[in-house]
GROMACS .gro file of C-alpha atoms in nm:
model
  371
    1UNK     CA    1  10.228  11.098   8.579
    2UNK     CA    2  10.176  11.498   8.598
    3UNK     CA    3   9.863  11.692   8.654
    4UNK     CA    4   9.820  11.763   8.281
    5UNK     CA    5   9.784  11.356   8.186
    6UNK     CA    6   9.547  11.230   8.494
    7UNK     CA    7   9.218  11.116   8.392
    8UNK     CA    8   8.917  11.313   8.569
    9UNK     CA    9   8.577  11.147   8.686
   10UNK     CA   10   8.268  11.324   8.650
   11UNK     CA   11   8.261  11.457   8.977
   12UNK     CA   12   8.552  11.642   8.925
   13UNK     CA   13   8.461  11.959   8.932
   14UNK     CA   14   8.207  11.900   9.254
   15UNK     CA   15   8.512  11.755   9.436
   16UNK     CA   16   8.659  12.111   9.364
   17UNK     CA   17   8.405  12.312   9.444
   18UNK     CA   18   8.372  12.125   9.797
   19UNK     CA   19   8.765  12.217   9.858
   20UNK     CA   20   8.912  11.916   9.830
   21UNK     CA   21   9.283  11.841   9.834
   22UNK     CA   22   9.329  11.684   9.553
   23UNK     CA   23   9.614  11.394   9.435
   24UNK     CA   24   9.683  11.131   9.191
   25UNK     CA   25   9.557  10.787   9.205
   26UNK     CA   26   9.529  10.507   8.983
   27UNK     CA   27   9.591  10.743   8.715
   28UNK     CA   28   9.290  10.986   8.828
   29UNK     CA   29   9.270  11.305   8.984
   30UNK     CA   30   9.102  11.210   9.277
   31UNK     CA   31   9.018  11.375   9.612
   32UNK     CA   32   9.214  11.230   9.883
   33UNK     CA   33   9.074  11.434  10.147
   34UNK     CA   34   8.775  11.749  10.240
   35UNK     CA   35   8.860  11.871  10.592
   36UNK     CA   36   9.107  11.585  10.695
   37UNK     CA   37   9.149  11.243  10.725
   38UNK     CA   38   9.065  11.192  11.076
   39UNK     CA   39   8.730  11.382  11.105
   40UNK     CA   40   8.652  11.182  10.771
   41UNK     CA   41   8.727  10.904  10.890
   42UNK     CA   42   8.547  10.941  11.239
   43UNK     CA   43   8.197  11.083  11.067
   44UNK     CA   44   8.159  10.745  10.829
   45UNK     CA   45   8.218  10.574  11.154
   46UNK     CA   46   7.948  10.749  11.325
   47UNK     CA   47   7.697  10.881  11.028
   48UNK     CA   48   7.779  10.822  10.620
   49UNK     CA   49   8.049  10.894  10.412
   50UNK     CA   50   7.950  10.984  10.081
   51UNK     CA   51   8.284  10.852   9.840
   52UNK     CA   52   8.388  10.906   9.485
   53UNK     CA   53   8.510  10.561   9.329
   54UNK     CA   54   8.437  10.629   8.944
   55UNK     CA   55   8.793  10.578   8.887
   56UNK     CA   56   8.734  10.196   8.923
   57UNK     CA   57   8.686   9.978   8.628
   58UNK     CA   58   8.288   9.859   8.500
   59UNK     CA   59   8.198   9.599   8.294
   60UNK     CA   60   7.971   9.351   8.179
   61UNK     CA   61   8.019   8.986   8.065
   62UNK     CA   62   7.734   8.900   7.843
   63UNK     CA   63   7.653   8.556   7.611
   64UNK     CA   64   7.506   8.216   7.709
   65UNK     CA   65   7.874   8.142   7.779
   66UNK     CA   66   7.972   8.436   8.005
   67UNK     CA   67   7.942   8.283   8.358
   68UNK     CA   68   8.148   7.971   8.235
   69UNK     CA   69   8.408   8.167   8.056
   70UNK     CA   70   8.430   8.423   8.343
   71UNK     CA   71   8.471   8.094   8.619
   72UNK     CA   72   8.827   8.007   8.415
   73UNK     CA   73   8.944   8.258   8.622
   74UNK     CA   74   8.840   8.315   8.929
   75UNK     CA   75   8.786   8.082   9.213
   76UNK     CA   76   8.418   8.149   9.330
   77UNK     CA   77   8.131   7.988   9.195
   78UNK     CA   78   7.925   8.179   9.020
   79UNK     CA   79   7.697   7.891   8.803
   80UNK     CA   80   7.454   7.893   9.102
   81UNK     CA   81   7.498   8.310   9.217
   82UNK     CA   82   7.122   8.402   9.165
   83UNK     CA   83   6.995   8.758   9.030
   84UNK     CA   84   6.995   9.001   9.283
   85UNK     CA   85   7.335   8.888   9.425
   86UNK     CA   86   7.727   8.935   9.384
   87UNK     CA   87   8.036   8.793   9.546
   88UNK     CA   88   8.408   8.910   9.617
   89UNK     CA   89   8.640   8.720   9.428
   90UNK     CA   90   8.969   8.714   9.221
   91UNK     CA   91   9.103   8.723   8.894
   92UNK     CA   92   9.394   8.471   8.887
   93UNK     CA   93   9.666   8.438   8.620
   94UNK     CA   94   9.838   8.079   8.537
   95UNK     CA   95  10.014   8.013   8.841
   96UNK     CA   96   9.743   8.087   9.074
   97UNK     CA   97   9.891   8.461   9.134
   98UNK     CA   98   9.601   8.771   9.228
   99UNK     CA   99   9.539   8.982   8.900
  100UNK     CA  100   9.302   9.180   9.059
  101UNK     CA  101   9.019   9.160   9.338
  102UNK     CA  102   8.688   9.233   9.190
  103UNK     CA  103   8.324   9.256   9.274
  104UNK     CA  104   8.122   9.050   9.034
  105UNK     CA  105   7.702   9.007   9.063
  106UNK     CA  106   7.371   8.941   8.871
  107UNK     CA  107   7.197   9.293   8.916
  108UNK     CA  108   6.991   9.152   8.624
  109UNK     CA  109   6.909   8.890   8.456
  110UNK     CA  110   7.203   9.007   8.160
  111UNK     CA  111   7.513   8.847   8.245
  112UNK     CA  112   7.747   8.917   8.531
  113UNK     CA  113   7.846   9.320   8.634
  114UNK     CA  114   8.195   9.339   8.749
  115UNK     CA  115   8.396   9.608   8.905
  116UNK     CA  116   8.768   9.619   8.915
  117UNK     CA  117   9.026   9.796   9.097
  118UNK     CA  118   9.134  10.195   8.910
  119UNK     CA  119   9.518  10.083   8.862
  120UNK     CA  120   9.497   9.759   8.693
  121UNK     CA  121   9.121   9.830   8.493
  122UNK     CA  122   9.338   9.833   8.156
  123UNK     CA  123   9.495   9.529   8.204
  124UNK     CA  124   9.185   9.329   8.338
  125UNK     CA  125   8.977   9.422   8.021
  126UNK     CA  126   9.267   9.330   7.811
  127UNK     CA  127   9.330   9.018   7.936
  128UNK     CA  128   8.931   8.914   7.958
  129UNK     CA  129   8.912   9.045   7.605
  130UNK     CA  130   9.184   8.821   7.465
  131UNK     CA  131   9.075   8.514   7.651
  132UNK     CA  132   8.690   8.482   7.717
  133UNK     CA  133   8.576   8.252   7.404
  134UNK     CA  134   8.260   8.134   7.325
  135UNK     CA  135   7.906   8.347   7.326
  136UNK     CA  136   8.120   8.569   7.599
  137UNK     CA  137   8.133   8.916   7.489
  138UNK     CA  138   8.305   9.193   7.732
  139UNK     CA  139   8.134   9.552   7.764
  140UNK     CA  140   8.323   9.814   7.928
  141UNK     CA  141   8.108  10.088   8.107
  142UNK     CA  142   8.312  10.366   8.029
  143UNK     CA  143   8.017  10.615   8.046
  144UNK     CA  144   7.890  10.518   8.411
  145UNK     CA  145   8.043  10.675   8.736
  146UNK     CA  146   8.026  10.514   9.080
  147UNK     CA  147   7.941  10.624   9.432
  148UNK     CA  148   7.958  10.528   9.760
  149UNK     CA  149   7.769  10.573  10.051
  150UNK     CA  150   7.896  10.402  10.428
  151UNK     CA  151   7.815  10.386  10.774
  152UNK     CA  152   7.549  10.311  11.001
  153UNK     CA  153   7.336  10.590  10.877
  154UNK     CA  154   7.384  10.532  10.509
  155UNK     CA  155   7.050  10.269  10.511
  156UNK     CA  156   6.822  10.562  10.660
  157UNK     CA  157   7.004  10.832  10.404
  158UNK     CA  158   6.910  10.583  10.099
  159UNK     CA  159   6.560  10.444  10.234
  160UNK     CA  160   6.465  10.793  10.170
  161UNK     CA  161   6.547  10.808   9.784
  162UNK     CA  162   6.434  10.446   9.747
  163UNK     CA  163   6.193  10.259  10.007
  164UNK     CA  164   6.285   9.901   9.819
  165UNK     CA  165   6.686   9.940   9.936
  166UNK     CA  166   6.562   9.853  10.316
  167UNK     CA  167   6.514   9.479  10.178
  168UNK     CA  168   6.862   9.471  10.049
  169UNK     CA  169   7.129   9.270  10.277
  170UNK     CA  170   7.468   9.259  10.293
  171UNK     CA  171   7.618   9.174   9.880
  172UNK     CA  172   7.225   9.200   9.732
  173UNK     CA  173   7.257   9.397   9.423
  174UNK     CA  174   6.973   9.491   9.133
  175UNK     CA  175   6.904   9.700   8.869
  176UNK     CA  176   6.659  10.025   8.925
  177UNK     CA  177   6.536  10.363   8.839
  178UNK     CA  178   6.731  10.569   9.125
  179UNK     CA  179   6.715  10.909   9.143
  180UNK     CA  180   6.535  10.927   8.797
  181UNK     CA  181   6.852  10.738   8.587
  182UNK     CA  182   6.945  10.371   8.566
  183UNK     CA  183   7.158  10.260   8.794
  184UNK     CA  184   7.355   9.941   8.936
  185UNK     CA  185   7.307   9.925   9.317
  186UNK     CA  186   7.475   9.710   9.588
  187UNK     CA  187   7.479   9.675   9.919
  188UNK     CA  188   7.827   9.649  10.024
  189UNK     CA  189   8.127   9.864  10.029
  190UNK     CA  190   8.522   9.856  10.140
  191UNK     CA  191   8.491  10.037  10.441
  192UNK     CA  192   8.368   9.738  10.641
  193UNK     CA  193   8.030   9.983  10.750
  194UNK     CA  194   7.713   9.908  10.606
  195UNK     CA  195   7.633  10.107  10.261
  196UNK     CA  196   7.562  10.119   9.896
  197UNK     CA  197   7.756  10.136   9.592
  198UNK     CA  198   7.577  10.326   9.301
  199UNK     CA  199   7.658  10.298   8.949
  200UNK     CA  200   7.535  10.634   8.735
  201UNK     CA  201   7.544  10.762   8.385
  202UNK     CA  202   7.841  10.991   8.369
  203UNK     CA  203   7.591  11.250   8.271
  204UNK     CA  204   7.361  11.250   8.616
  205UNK     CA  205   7.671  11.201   8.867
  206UNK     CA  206   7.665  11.532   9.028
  207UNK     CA  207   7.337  11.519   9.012
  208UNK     CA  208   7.309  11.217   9.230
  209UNK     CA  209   7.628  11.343   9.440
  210UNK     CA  210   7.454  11.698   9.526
  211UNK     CA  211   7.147  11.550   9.616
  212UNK     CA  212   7.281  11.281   9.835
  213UNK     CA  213   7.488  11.518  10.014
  214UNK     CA  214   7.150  11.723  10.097
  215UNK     CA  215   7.097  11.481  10.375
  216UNK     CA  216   7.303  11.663  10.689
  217UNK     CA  217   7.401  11.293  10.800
  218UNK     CA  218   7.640  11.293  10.496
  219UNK     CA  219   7.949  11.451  10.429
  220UNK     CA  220   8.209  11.412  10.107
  221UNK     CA  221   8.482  11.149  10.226
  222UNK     CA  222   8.875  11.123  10.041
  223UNK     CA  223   9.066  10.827   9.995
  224UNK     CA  224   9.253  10.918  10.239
  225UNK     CA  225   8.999  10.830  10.480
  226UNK     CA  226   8.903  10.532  10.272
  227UNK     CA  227   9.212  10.373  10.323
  228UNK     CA  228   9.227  10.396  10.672
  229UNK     CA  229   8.906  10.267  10.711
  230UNK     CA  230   8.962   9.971  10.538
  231UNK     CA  231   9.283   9.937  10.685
  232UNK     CA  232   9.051   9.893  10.999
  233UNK     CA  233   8.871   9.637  10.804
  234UNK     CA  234   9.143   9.404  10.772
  235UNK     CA  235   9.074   9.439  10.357
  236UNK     CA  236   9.368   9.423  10.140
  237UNK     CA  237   9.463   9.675   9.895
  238UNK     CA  238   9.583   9.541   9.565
  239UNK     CA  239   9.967   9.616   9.453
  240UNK     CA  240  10.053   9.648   9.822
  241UNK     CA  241   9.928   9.365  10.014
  242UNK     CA  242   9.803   9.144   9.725
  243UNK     CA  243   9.949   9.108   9.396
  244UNK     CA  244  10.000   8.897   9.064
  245UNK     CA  245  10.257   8.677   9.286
  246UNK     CA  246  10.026   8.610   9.590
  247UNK     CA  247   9.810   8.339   9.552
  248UNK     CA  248   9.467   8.376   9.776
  249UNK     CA  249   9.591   8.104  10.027
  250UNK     CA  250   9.903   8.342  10.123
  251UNK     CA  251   9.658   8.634  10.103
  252UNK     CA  252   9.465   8.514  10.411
  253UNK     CA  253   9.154   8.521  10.119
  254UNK     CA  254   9.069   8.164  10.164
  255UNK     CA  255   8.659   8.272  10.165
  256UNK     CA  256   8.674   8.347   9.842
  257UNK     CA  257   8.738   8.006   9.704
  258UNK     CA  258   8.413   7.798   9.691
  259UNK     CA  259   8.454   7.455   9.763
  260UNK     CA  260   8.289   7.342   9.448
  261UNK     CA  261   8.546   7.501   9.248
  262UNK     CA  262   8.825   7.338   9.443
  263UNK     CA  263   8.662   7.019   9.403
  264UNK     CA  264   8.631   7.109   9.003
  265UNK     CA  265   8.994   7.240   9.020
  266UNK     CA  266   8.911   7.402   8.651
  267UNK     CA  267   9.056   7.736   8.672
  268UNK     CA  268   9.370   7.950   8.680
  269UNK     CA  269   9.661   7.809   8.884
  270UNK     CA  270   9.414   7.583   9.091
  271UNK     CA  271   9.713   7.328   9.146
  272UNK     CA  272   9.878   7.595   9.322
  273UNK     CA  273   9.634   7.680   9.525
  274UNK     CA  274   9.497   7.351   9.591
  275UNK     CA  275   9.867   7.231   9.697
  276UNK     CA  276   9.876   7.514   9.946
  277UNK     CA  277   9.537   7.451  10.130
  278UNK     CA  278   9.694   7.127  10.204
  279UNK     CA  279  10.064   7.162  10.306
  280UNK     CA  280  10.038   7.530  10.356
  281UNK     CA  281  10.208   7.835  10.230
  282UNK     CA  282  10.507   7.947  10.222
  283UNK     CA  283  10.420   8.289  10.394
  284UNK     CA  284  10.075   8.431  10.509
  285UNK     CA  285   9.887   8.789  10.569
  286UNK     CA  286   9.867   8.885  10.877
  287UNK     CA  287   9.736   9.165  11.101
  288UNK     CA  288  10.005   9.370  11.351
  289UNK     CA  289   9.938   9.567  11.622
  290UNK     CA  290  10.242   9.810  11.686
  291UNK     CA  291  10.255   9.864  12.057
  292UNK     CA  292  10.544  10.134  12.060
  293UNK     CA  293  10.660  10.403  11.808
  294UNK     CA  294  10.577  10.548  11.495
  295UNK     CA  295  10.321  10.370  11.287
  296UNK     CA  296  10.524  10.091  11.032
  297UNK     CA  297  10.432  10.185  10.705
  298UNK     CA  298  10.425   9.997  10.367
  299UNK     CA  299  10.779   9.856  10.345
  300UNK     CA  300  10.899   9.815  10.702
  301UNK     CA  301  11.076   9.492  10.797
  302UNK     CA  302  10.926   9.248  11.033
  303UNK     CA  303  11.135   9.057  11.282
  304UNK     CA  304  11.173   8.791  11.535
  305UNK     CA  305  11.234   8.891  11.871
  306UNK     CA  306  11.647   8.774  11.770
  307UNK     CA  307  11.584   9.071  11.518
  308UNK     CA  308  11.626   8.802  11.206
  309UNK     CA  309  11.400   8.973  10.950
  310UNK     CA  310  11.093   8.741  10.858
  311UNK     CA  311  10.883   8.978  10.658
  312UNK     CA  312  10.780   9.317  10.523
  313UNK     CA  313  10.478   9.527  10.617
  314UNK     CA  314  10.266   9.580  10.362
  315UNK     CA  315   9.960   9.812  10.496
  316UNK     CA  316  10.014  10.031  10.833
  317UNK     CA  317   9.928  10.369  10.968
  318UNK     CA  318   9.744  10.502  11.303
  319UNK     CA  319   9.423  10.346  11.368
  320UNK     CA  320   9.118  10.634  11.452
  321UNK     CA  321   8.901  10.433  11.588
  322UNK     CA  322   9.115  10.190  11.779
  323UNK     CA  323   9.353  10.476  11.941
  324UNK     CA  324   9.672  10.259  11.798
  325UNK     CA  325   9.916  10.214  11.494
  326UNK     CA  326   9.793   9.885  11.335
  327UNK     CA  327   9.974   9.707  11.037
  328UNK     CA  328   9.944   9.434  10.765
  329UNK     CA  329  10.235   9.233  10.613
  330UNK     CA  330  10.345   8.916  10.537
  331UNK     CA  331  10.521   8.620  10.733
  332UNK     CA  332  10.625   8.237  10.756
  333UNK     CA  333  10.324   8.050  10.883
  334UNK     CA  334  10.560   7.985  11.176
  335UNK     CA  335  10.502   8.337  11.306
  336UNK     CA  336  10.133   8.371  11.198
  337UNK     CA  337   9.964   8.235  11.511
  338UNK     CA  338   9.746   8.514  11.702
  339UNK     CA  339   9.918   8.631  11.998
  340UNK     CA  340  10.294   8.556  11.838
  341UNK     CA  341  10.532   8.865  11.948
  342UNK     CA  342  10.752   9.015  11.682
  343UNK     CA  343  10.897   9.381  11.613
  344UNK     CA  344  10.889   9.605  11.324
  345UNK     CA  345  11.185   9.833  11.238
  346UNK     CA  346  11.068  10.176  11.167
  347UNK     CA  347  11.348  10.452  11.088
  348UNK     CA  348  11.619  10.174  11.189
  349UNK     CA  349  11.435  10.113  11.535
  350UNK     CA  350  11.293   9.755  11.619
  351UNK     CA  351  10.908   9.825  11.770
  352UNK     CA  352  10.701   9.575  11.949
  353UNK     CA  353  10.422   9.423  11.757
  354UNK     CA  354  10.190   9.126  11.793
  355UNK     CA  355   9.984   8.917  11.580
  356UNK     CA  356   9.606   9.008  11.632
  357UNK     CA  357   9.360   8.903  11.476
  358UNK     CA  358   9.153   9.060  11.119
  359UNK     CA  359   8.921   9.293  11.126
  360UNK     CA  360   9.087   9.515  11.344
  361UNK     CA  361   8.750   9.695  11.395
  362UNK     CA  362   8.447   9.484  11.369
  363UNK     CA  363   8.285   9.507  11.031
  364UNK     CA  364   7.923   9.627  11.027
  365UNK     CA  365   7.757   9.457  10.701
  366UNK     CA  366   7.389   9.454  10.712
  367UNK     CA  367   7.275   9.083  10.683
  368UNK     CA  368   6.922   8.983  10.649
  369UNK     CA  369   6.791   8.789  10.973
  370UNK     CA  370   6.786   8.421  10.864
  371UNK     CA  371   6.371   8.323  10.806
   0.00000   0.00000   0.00000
């Protein structure tokens, strides 16, 4: 895809007055970094990150039926999600294979909100289009951007626009006058900090962006940094580490099947799935620390320590906070326990790695203290 055909968001123009490096992604001109990676990544560590994801895919599902026809296809429950919350989940096709990881809530009382992931928006909408039935009807939000704000100061940076955000916990979402526009506001994020995402009219996005980035504590934050972050995180990034052949069992995404669903078995390729929580997988995500050598990027074999290759790396890259290359990828089972040595061949040379365990840097969702 050249320059000429990528899509633009509406904070195009404020991602080029800020000096951004701009790149291609998901078919958007997007900024992938400000004044590098690294110091990006090391301020939404320590302050807030202010990030541009309007290239991601908004919708609503609307209708008495919505909720039911929406369930056919993911695994999570949402009959008994109340307003004011949203869950993780995934859109499955027939044989139980990841579509898409999406956000889905009930910011109001109108049906479910739903955000999808930039690269496969078009084909989501398409495929919910030609198979919700019923009172179900499908809205795409094409005329609403959405920002991000995370790390541990992006609470105190909000609570100053909005008092009512400070009784938000982690995945609470709602439907309010912010910043004088109507917007769709969570409290979660992919960075695995604590923050908001906030859903704007295309027409008051720099708006919002300039005045958030008022506050010193924030600074404008690439994808470059994004990813590393939630690298960090242990969070998968769809069309590398999950796809439409991994089911959520092989994914290590187990929390996002409910167990009323399984015990329902009523949607997309739950015999798959089901079959799988019971005898296993035939492979499994796992997390890598690289002990030696260049980081193992997307692609890099893993092997035994006999050098027979058991898997591919699917995620990798230096980790800022930890000091360390760190890595995703896929393996049998038989290699998946924590603490299992293996290598990974980067430029032709076999590395030591070892099974760790995921997050590789403790997540930092806000949760409301239990009453």
């Amino acid at each position: 895809m050249t320059d000429a055909t990528l899509k633009t968001t509406a904070l195009n123009a404020a991602h080029r007055a800020l000096g951004a490096r701009m790149v291609g992604f998901g078919g958007y001109d997007m900024p992938v970094q400000y004044e590098g990676v690294l110091a990006e990544h090391r301020w939404t560590r320590e302050h807030a990150g202010l990030f541009d994801v309007s290239h991601m895919g908004q919708c609503k599902i609307t209708g008495a039926d919505a909720v039911a026809q929406f369930e056919r296809f993911v695994p999570g429950d949402y009959a008994i999600l109340k307003a004011g919350r949203q869950k993780y989940s995934l859109l499955l096709n027939a044989e139980g294979g990841i579509m898409d990881d999406l956000m889905a809530g009930r910011p109001d009382h109108d049906g479910l909100y739903v955000v999808v992931n930039a690269g496969n928006k078009d084909a989501d909408f398409a495929f919910l289009k030609a198979n919700l039935s019923g009172d179900a009807t499908l809205t795409v939000l094409e005329d609403r951007s959405l920002i991000a704000i995370q790390g541990p100061e992006a609470a105190e940076v909000m609570l100053a626009h909005e008092p009512v955000l400070a009784e938000f916990g982690f995945m609470d979402c709602a439907r309010l006058m912010l910043f004088g526009v109507d917007c769709f506001i969570s409290r979660s994020g992919y960075t695995g900090e604590d923050g908001y995402e906030i859903s704007v009219p295309n027409a008051d996005a720099e708006r919002v962006w300039t005045e958030i980035l008022k506050d010193a504590r924030v600074k404008p934050i690439g994808l470059g940094a994004r990813d590393s972050l939630r690298l960090e995180a242990g969070l998968p990034l769809h069309g590398h580490d999950i796809d439409a052949s991994t089911s959520p069992v092989e994914g290590a995404l187990t929390f996002a099947l409910s167990k009323s669903r399984m015990e329902r078995a009523d949607f997309n390729g739950a015999d798959r799935i089901l079959k799988e929580l019971a005898d296993g997988p035939a492979r499994v995500r796992v997390g890598l620390s690289v002990k030696e050598g260049a980081p193992a990027r997307e692609g890099a074999e893993i092997a035994d320590l006999e050098g027979h290759v058991i898997g591919t790396v699917t995620s990798g890259g230096p980790s800022p906070t930890l000091g360390r290359n760190i890595a995703m990828g896929y393996v049998a089972p038989a290699f998946a326990a924590l603490g299992t040595d293996l290598k990974v061949i980067v430029r032709g040379k076999p590395a030591a790695a070892e099974v760790v365990a995921m997050p590789f840097v403790a997540q930092r969702y806000y949760r409301k203290p239990k009453v």
